[in-house]
PDB file of C-alpha atoms and ligand atoms in Angstrom:
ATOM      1  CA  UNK A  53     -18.491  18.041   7.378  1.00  0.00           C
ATOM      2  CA  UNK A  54     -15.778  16.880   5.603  1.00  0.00           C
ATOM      3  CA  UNK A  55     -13.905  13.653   5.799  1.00  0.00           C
ATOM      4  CA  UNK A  56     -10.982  12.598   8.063  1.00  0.00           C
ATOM      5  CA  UNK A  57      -8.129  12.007   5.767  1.00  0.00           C
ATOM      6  CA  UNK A  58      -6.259   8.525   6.138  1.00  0.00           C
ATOM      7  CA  UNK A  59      -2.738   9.766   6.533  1.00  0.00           C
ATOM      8  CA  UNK A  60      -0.632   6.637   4.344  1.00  0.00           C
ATOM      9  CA  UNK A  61       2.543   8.459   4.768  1.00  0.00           C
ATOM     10  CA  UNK A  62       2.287   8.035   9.152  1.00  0.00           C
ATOM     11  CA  UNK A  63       0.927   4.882   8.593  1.00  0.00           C
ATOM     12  CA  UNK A  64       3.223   3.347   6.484  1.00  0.00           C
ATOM     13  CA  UNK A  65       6.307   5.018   8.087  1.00  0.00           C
ATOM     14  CA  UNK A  66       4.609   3.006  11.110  1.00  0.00           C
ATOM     15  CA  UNK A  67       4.331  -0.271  10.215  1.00  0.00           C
ATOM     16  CA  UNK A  68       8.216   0.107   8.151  1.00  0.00           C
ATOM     17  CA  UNK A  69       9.579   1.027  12.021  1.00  0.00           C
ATOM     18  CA  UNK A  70       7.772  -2.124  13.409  1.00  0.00           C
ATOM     19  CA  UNK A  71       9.361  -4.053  10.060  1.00  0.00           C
ATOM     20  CA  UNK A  72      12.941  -2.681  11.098  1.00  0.00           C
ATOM     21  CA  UNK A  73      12.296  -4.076  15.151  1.00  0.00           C
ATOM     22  CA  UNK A  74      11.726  -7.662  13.850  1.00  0.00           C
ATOM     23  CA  UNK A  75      14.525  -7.303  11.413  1.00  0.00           C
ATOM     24  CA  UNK A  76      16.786  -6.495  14.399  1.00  0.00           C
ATOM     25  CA  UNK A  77      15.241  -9.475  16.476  1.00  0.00           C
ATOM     26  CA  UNK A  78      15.358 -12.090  14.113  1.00  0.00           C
ATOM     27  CA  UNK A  79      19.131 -10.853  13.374  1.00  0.00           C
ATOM     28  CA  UNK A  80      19.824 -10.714  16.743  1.00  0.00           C
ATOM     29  CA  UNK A  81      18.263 -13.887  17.812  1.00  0.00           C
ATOM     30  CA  UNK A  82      18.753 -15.926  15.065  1.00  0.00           C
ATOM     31  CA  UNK A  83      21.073 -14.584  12.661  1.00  0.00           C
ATOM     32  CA  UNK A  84      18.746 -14.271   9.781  1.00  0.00           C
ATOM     33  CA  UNK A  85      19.131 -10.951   7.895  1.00  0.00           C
ATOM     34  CA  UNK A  86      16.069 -11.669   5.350  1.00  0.00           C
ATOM     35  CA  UNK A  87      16.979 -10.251   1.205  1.00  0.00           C
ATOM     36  CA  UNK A  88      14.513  -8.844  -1.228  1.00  0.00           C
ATOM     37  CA  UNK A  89      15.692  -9.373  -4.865  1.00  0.00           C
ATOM     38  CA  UNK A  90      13.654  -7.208  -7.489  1.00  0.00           C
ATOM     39  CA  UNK A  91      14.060  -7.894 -10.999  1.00  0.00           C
ATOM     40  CA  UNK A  92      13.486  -4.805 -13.296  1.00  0.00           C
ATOM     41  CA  UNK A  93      13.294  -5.510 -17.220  1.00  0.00           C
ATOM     42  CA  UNK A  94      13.923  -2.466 -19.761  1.00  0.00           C
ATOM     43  CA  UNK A  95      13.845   1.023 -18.854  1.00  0.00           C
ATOM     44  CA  UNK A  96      10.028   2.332 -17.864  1.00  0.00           C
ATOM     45  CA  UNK A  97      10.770   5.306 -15.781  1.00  0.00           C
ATOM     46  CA  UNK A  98       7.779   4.561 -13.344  1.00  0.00           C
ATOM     47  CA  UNK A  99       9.228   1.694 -12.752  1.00  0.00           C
ATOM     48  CA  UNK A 100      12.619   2.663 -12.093  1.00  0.00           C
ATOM     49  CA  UNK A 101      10.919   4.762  -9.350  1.00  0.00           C
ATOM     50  CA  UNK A 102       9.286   2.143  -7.855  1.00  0.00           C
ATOM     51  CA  UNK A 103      12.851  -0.215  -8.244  1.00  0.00           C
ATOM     52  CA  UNK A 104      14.139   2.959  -6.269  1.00  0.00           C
ATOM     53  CA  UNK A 105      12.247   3.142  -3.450  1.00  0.00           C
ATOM     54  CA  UNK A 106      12.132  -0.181  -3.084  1.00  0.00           C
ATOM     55  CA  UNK A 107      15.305  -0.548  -2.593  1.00  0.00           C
ATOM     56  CA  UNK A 108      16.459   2.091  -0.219  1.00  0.00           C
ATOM     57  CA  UNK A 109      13.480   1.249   1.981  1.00  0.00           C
ATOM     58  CA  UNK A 110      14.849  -2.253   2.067  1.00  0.00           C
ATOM     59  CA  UNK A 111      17.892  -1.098   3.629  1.00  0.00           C
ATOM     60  CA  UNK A 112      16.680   1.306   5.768  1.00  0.00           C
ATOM     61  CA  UNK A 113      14.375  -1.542   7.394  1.00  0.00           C
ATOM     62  CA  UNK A 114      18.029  -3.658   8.122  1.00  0.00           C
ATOM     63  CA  UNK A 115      17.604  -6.089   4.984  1.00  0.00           C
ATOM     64  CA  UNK A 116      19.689  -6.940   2.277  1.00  0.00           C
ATOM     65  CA  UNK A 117      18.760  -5.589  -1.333  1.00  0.00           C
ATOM     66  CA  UNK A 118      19.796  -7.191  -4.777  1.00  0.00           C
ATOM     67  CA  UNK A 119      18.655  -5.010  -7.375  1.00  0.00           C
ATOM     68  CA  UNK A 120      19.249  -6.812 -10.915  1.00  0.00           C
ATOM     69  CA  UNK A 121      18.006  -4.876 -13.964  1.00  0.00           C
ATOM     70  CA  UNK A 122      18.668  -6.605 -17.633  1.00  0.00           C
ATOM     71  CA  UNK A 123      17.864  -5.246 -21.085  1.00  0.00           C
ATOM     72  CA  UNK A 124      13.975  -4.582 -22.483  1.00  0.00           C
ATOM     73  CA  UNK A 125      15.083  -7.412 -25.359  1.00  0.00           C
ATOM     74  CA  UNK A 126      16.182  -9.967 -22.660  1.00  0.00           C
ATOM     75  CA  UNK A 127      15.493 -13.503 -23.655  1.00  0.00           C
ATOM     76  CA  UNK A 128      12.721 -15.621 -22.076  1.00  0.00           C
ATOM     77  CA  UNK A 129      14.936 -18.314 -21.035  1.00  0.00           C
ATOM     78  CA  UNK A 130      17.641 -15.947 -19.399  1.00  0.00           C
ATOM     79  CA  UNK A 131      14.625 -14.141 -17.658  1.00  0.00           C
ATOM     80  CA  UNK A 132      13.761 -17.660 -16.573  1.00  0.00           C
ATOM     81  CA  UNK A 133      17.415 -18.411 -15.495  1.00  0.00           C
ATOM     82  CA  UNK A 134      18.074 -15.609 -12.940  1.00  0.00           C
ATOM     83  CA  UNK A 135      14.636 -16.023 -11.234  1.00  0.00           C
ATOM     84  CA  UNK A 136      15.820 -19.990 -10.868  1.00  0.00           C
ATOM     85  CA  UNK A 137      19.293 -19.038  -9.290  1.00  0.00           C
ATOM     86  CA  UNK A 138      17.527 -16.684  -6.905  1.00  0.00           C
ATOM     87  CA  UNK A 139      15.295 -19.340  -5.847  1.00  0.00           C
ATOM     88  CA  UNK A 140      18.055 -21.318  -5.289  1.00  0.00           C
ATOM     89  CA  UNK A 141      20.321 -18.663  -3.499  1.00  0.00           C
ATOM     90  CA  UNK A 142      20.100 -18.569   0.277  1.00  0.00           C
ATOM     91  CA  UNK A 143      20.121 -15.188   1.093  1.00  0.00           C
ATOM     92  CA  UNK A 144      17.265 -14.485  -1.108  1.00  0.00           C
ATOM     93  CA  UNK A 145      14.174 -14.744   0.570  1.00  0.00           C
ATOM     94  CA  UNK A 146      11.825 -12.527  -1.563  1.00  0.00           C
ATOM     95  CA  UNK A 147      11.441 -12.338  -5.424  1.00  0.00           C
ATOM     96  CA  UNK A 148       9.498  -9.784  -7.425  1.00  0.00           C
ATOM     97  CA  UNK A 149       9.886  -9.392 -11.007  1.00  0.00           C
ATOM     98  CA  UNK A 150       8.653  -5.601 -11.395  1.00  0.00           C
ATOM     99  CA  UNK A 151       5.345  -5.664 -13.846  1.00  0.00           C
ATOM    100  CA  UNK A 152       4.611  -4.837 -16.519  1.00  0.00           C
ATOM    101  CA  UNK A 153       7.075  -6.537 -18.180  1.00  0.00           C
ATOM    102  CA  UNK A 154       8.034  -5.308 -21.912  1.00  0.00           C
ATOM    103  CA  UNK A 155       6.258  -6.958 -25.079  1.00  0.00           C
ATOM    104  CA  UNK A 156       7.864 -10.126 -26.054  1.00  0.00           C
ATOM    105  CA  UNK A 157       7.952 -11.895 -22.521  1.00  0.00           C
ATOM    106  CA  UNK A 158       5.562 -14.314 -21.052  1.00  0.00           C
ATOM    107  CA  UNK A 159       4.339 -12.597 -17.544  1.00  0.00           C
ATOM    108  CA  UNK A 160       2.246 -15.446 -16.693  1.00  0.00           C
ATOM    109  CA  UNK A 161       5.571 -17.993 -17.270  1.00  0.00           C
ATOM    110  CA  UNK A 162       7.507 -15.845 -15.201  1.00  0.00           C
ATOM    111  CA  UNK A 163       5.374 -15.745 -12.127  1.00  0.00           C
ATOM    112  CA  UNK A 164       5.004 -19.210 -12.239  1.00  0.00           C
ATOM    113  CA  UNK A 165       8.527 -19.717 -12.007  1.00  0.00           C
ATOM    114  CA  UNK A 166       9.405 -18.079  -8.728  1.00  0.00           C
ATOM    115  CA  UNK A 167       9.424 -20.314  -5.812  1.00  0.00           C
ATOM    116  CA  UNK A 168       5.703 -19.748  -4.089  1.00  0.00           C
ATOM    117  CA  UNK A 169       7.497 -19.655  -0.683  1.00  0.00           C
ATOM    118  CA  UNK A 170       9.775 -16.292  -2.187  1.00  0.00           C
ATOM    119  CA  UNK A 171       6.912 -15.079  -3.894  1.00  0.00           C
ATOM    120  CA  UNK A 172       6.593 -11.872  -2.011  1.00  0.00           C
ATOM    121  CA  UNK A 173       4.323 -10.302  -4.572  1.00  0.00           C
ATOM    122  CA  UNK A 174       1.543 -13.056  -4.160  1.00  0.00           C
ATOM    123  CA  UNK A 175       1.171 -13.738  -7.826  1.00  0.00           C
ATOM    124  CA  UNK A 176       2.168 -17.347  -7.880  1.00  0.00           C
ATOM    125  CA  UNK A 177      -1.038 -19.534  -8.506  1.00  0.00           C
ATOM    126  CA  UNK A 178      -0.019 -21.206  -5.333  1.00  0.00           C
ATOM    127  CA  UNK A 179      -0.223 -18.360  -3.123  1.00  0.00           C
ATOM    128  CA  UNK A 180      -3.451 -17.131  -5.235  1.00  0.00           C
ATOM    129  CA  UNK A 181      -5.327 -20.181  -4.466  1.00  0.00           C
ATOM    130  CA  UNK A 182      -4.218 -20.216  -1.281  1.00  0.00           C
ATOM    131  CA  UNK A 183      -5.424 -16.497  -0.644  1.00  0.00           C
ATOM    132  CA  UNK A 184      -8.574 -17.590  -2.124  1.00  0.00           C
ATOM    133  CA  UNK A 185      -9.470 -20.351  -0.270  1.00  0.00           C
ATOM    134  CA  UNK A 186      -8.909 -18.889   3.116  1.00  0.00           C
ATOM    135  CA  UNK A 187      -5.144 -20.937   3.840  1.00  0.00           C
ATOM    136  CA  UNK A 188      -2.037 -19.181   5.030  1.00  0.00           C
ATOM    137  CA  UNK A 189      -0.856 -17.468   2.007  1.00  0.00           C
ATOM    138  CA  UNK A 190       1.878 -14.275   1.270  1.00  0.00           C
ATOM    139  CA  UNK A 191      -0.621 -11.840  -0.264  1.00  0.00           C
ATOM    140  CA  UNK A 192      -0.401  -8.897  -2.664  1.00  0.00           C
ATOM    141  CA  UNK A 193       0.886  -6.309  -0.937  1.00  0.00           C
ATOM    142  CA  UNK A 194      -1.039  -3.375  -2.200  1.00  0.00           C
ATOM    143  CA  UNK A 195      -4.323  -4.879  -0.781  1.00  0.00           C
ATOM    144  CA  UNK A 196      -2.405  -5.937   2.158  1.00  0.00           C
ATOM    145  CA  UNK A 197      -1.925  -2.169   2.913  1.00  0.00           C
ATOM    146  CA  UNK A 198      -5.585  -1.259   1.778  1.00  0.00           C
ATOM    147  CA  UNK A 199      -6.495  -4.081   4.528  1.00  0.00           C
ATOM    148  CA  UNK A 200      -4.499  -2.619   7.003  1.00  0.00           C
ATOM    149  CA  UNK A 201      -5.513   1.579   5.766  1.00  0.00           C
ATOM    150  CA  UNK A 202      -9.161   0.427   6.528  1.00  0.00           C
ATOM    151  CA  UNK A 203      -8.424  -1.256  10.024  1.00  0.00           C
ATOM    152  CA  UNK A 204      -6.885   2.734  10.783  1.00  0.00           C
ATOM    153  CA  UNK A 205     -10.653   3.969  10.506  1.00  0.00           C
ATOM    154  CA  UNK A 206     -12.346   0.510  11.628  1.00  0.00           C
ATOM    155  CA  UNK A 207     -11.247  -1.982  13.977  1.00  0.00           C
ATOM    156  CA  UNK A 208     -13.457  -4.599  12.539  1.00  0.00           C
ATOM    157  CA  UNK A 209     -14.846  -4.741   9.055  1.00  0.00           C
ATOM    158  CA  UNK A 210     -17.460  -7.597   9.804  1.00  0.00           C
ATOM    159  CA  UNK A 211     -20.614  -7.538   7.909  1.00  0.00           C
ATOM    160  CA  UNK A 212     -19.858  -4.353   6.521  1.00  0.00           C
ATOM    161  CA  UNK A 213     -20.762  -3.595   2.686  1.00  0.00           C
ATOM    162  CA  UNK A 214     -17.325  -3.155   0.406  1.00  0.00           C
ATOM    163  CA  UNK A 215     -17.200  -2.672  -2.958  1.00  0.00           C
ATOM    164  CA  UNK A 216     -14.360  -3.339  -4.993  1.00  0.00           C
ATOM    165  CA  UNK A 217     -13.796  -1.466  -8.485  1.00  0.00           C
ATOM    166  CA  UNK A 218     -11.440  -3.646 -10.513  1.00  0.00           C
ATOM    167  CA  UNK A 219     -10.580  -7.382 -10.981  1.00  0.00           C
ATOM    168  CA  UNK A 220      -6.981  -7.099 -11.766  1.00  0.00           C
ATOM    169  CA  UNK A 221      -4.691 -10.145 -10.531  1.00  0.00           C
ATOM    170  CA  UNK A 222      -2.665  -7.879  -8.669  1.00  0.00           C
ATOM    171  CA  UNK A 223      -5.498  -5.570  -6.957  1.00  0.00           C
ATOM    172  CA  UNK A 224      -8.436  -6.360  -7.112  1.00  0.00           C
ATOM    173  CA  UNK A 225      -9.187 -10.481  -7.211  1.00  0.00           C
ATOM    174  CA  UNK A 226      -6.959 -10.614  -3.923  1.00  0.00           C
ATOM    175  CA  UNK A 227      -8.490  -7.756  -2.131  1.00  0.00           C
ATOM    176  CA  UNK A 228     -11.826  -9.413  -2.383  1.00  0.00           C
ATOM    177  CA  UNK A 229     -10.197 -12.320  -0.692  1.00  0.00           C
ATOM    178  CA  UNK A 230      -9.113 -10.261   2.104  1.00  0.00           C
ATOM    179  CA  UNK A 231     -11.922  -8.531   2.713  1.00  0.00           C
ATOM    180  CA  UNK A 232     -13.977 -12.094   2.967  1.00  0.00           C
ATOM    181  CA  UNK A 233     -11.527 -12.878   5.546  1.00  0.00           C
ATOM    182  CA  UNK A 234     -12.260 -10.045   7.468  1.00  0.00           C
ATOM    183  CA  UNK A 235     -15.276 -11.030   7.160  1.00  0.00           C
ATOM    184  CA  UNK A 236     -16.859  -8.169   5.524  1.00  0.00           C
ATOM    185  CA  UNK A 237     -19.636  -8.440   2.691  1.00  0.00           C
ATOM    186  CA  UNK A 238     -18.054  -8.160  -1.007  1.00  0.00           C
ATOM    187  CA  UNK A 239     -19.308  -7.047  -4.193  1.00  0.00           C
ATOM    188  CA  UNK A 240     -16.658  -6.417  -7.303  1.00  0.00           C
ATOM    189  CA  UNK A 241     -17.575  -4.262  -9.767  1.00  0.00           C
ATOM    190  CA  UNK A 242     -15.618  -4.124 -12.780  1.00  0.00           C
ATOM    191  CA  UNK A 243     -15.728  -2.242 -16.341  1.00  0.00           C
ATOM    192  CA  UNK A 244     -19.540  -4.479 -17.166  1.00  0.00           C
ATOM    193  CA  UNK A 245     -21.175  -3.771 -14.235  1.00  0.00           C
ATOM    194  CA  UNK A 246     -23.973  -1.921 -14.797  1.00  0.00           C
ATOM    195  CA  UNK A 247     -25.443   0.962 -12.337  1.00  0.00           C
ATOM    196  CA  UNK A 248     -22.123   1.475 -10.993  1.00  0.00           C
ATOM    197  CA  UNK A 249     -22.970   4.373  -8.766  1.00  0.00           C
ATOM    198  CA  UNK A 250     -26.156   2.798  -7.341  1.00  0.00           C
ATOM    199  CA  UNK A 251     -23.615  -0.316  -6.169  1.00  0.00           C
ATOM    200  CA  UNK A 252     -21.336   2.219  -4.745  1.00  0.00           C
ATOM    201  CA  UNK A 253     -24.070   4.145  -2.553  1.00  0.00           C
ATOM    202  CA  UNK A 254     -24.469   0.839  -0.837  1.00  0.00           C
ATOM    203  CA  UNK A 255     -20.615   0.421   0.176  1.00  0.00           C
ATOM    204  CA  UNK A 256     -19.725   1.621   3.725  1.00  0.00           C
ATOM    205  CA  UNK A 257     -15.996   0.714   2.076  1.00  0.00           C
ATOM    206  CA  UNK A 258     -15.402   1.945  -1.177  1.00  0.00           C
ATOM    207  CA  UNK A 259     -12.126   0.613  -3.058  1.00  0.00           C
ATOM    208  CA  UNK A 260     -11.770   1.926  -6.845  1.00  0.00           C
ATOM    209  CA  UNK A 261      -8.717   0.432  -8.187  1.00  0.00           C
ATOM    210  CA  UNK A 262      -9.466   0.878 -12.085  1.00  0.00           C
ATOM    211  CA  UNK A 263      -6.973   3.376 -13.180  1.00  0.00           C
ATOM    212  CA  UNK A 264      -9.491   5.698 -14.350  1.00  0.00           C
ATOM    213  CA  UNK A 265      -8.765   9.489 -13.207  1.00  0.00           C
ATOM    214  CA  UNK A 266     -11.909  10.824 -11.039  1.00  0.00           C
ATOM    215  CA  UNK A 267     -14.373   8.450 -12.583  1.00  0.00           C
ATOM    216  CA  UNK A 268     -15.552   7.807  -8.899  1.00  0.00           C
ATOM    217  CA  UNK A 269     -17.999  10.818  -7.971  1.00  0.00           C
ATOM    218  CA  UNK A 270     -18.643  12.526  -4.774  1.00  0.00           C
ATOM    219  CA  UNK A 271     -22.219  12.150  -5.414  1.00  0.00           C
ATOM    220  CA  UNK A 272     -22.074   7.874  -5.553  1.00  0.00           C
ATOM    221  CA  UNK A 273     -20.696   7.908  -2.218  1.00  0.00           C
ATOM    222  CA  UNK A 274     -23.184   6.395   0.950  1.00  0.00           C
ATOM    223  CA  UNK A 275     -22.260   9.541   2.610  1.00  0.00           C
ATOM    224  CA  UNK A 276     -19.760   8.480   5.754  1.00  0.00           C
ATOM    225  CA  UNK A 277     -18.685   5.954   3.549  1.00  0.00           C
ATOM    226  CA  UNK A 278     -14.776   5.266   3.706  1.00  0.00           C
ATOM    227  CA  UNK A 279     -12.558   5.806   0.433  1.00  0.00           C
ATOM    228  CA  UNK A 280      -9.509   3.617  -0.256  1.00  0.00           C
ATOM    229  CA  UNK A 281      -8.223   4.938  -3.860  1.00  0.00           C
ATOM    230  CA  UNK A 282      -6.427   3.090  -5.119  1.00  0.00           C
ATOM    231  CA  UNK A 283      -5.433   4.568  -8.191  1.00  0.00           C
ATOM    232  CA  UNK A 284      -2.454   6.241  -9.304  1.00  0.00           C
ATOM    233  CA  UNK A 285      -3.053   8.316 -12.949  1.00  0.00           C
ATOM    234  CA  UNK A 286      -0.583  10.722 -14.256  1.00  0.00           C
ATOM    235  CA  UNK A 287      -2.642  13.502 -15.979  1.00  0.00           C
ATOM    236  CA  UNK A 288      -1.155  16.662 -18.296  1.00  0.00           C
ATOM    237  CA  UNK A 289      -1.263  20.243 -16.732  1.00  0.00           C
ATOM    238  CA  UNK A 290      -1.124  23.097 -18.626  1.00  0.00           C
ATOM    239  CA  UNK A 291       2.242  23.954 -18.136  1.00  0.00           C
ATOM    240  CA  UNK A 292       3.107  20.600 -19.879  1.00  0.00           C
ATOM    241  CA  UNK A 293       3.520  18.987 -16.363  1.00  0.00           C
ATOM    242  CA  UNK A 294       2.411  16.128 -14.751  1.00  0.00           C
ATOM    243  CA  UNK A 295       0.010  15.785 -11.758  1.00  0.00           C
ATOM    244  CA  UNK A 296      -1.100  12.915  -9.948  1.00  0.00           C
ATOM    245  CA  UNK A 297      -4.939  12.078  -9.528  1.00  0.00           C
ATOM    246  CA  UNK A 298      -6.615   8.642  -8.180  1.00  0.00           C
ATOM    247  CA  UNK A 299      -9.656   7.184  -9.276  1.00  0.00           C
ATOM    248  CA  UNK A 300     -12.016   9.185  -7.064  1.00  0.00           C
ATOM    249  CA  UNK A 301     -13.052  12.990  -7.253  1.00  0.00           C
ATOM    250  CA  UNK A 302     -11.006  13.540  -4.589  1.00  0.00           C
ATOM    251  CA  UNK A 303     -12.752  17.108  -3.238  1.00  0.00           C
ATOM    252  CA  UNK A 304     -15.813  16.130  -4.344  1.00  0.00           C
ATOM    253  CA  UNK A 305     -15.614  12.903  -1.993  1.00  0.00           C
ATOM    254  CA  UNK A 306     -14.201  14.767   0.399  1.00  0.00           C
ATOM    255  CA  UNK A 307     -17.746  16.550   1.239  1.00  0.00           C
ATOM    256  CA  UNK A 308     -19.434  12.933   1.190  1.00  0.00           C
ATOM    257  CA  UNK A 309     -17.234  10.573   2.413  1.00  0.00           C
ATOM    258  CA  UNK A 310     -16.863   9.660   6.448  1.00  0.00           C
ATOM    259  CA  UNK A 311     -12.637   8.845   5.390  1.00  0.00           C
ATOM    260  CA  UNK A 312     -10.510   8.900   1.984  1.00  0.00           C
ATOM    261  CA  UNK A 313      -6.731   8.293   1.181  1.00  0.00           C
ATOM    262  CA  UNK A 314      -5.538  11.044  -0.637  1.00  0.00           C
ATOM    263  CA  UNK A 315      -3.595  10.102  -3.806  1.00  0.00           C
ATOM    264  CA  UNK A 316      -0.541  11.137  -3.446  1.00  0.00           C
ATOM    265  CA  UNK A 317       0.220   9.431   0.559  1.00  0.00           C
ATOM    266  CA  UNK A 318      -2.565   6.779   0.684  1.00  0.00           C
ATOM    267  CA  UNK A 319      -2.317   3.445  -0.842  1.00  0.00           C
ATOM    268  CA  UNK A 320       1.462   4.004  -2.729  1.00  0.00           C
ATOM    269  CA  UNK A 321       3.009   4.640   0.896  1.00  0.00           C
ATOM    270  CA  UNK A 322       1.604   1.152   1.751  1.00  0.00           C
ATOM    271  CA  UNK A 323       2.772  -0.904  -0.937  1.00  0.00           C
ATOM    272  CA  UNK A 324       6.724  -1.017  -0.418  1.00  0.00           C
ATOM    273  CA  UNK A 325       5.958  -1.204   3.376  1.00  0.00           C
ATOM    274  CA  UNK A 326       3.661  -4.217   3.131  1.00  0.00           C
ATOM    275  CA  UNK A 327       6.886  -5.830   0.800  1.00  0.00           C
ATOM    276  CA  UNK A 328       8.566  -5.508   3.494  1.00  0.00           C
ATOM    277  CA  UNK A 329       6.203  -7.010   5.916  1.00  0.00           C
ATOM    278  CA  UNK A 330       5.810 -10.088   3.082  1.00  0.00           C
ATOM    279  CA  UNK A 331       9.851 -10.535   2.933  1.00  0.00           C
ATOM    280  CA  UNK A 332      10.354 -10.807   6.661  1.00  0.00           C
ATOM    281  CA  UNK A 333       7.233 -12.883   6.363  1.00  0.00           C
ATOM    282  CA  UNK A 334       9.265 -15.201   3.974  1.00  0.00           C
ATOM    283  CA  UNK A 335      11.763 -15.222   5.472  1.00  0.00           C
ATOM    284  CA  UNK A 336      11.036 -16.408   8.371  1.00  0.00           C
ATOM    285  CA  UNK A 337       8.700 -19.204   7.440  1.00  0.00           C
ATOM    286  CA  UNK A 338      11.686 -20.210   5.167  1.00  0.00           C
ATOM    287  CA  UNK A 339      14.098 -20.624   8.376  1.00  0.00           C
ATOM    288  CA  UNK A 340      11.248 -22.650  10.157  1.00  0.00           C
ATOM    289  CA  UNK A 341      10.881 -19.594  12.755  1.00  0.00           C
ATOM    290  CA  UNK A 342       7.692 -18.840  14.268  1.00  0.00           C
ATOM    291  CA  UNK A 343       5.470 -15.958  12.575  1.00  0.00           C
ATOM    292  CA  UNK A 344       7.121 -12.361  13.337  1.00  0.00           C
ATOM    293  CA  UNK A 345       5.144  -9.898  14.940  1.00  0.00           C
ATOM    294  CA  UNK A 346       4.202  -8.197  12.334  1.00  0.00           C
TER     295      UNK A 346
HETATM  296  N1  LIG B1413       4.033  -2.841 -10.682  1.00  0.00           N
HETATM  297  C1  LIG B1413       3.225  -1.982 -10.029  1.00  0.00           C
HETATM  298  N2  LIG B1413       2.935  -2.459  -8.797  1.00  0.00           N
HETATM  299  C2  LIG B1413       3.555  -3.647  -8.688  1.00  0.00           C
HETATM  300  C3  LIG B1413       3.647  -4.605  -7.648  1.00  0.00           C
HETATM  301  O1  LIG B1413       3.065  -4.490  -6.563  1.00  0.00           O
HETATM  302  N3  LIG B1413       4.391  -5.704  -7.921  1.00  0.00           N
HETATM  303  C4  LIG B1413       5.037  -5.865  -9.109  1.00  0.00           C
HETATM  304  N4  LIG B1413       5.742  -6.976  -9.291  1.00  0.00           N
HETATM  305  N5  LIG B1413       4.991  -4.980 -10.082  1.00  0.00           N
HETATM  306  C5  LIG B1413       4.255  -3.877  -9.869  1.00  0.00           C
END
């Protein structure tokens, strides 16, 4: 039997038409139009990609977009200046300062900078404690969307075993959080652990978020398991190309596995769309308006 495949694209084109409905409400209602700014440093063409999408998807849900890219050899303190005067403008109520940022600037100093209640990425130690100790919190949005990918497959995830591969600030530590609030049973795993694929064949929820192409096996999977893969890796063909592979042996799981995300349209669909979510989120917790509904 092979697995059902968890369709990110439908998903996330889903939940970005459910965005665009509360955009129109709150608009309608209350004249709020919530705005995402995204900072982009320097020139990495990933990220430009990213910057992109982000920002046509922004409009297309009915919010306002302020793209603002400076120079790889921006200073810290002007770095630090334009994330103050968008937590002071108004009609700004998401920040995120596209990562990584170039050598020479001080990530952590940056995050800490943004206003928590803008910080639509989740980063802010605020929001990260928050997250972690089970308060009201904006949360990273890729595990946001590997929260809601899982939910496709399983209504509820309680007492159910998940592994998570990866402790990144960004991935993995808040993913773990989410899945304790879901109340399912959490191991991480990380680049120490040891027996790796005898954790794994416990997990009815396997996350791998490690950035390692294929380094998940078919043959580690609990078979029926479901797969959220998280990764993203750009490998060389032979005609000098590019293809994209996640962190799992994608046909090999396929065999095992009860569900998977493909990589491309699993987990990347979800990210911009759960931004979304997080901005209207802001925003309307900023203008004192009840939680949308969504
Ligand atoms: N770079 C890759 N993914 C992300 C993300 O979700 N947020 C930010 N700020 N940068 C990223």
């Amino acid at each position: 039997m092979t697995a059902k495949i968890i369709d990110g694209k439908v998903i996330a084109a889903e939940l970005r038409a459910r965005v665009a409905d509360e955009v129109a409400r709150v608009k309608r209602e209350h004249n709020l139009v919530p705005g995402l700014a995204v900072v982009l440093v320097g020139n990495d063409p990933a990220s430009e990609v990213y910057v992109r999408s982000k920002h046509t998807q922004t409009q297309a849900a009915g919010m306002a977009s302020f793209e603002h890219k400076l120079p790889a050899d921006v200073s810290q303190a002007d770095l630090l200046a334009l994330v103050a005067k968008l937590n002071r403008d108004p009609a700004v109520h998401g920040i995120l300062v596209q990562l990584p940022l170039p050598k020479g600037l001080n990530t952590e100093a940056v995050i800490n900078a943004i206003d928590p209640a803008k910080d639509v990425d989740g980063l802010h130690p605020n929001n990260a404690g928050r997250l972690a100790g089970g308060f009201q919190a904006l949360s990273p949005c890729t595990p946001l969307g590997c929260i809601i990918l899982t939910k496709s497959v399983h209504a509820s995830l309680e007492g159910m075993n998940a592994i998570v591969i990866g402790r990144s600030n960004l991935v993995g530590r808040p993913l773990v959080q989410l899945l304790l609030n879901e109340n399912a049973t959490v191991t991480i795993a990380h680049s120490r652990s040891r027996d790796l694929p005898g954790l794994v064949k416990q997990a009815d929820l396997v996350y791998a978020a490690v950035g390692r192409p294929e380094m998940v096996r078919g043959d580690w999977l609990k078979p029926g398991a479901t797969v959220i893969d998280v990764g993203i890796n750009r490998i060389p063909k032979e005609d000098g190309k590019t293809r994209l592979v996640g962190d799992v042996a994608y046909q090999e799981a396929l065999e095992v596995a009860g569900a998977i995300t493909p990589v491309p349209g699993g987990v990347g669909q979800m990210t911009v769309a759960c931004l979304l979510v997080n901005t209207l989120r802001a925003a309307c917790a900023i203008a004192g308006l009840p939680k949308p509904a969504v």
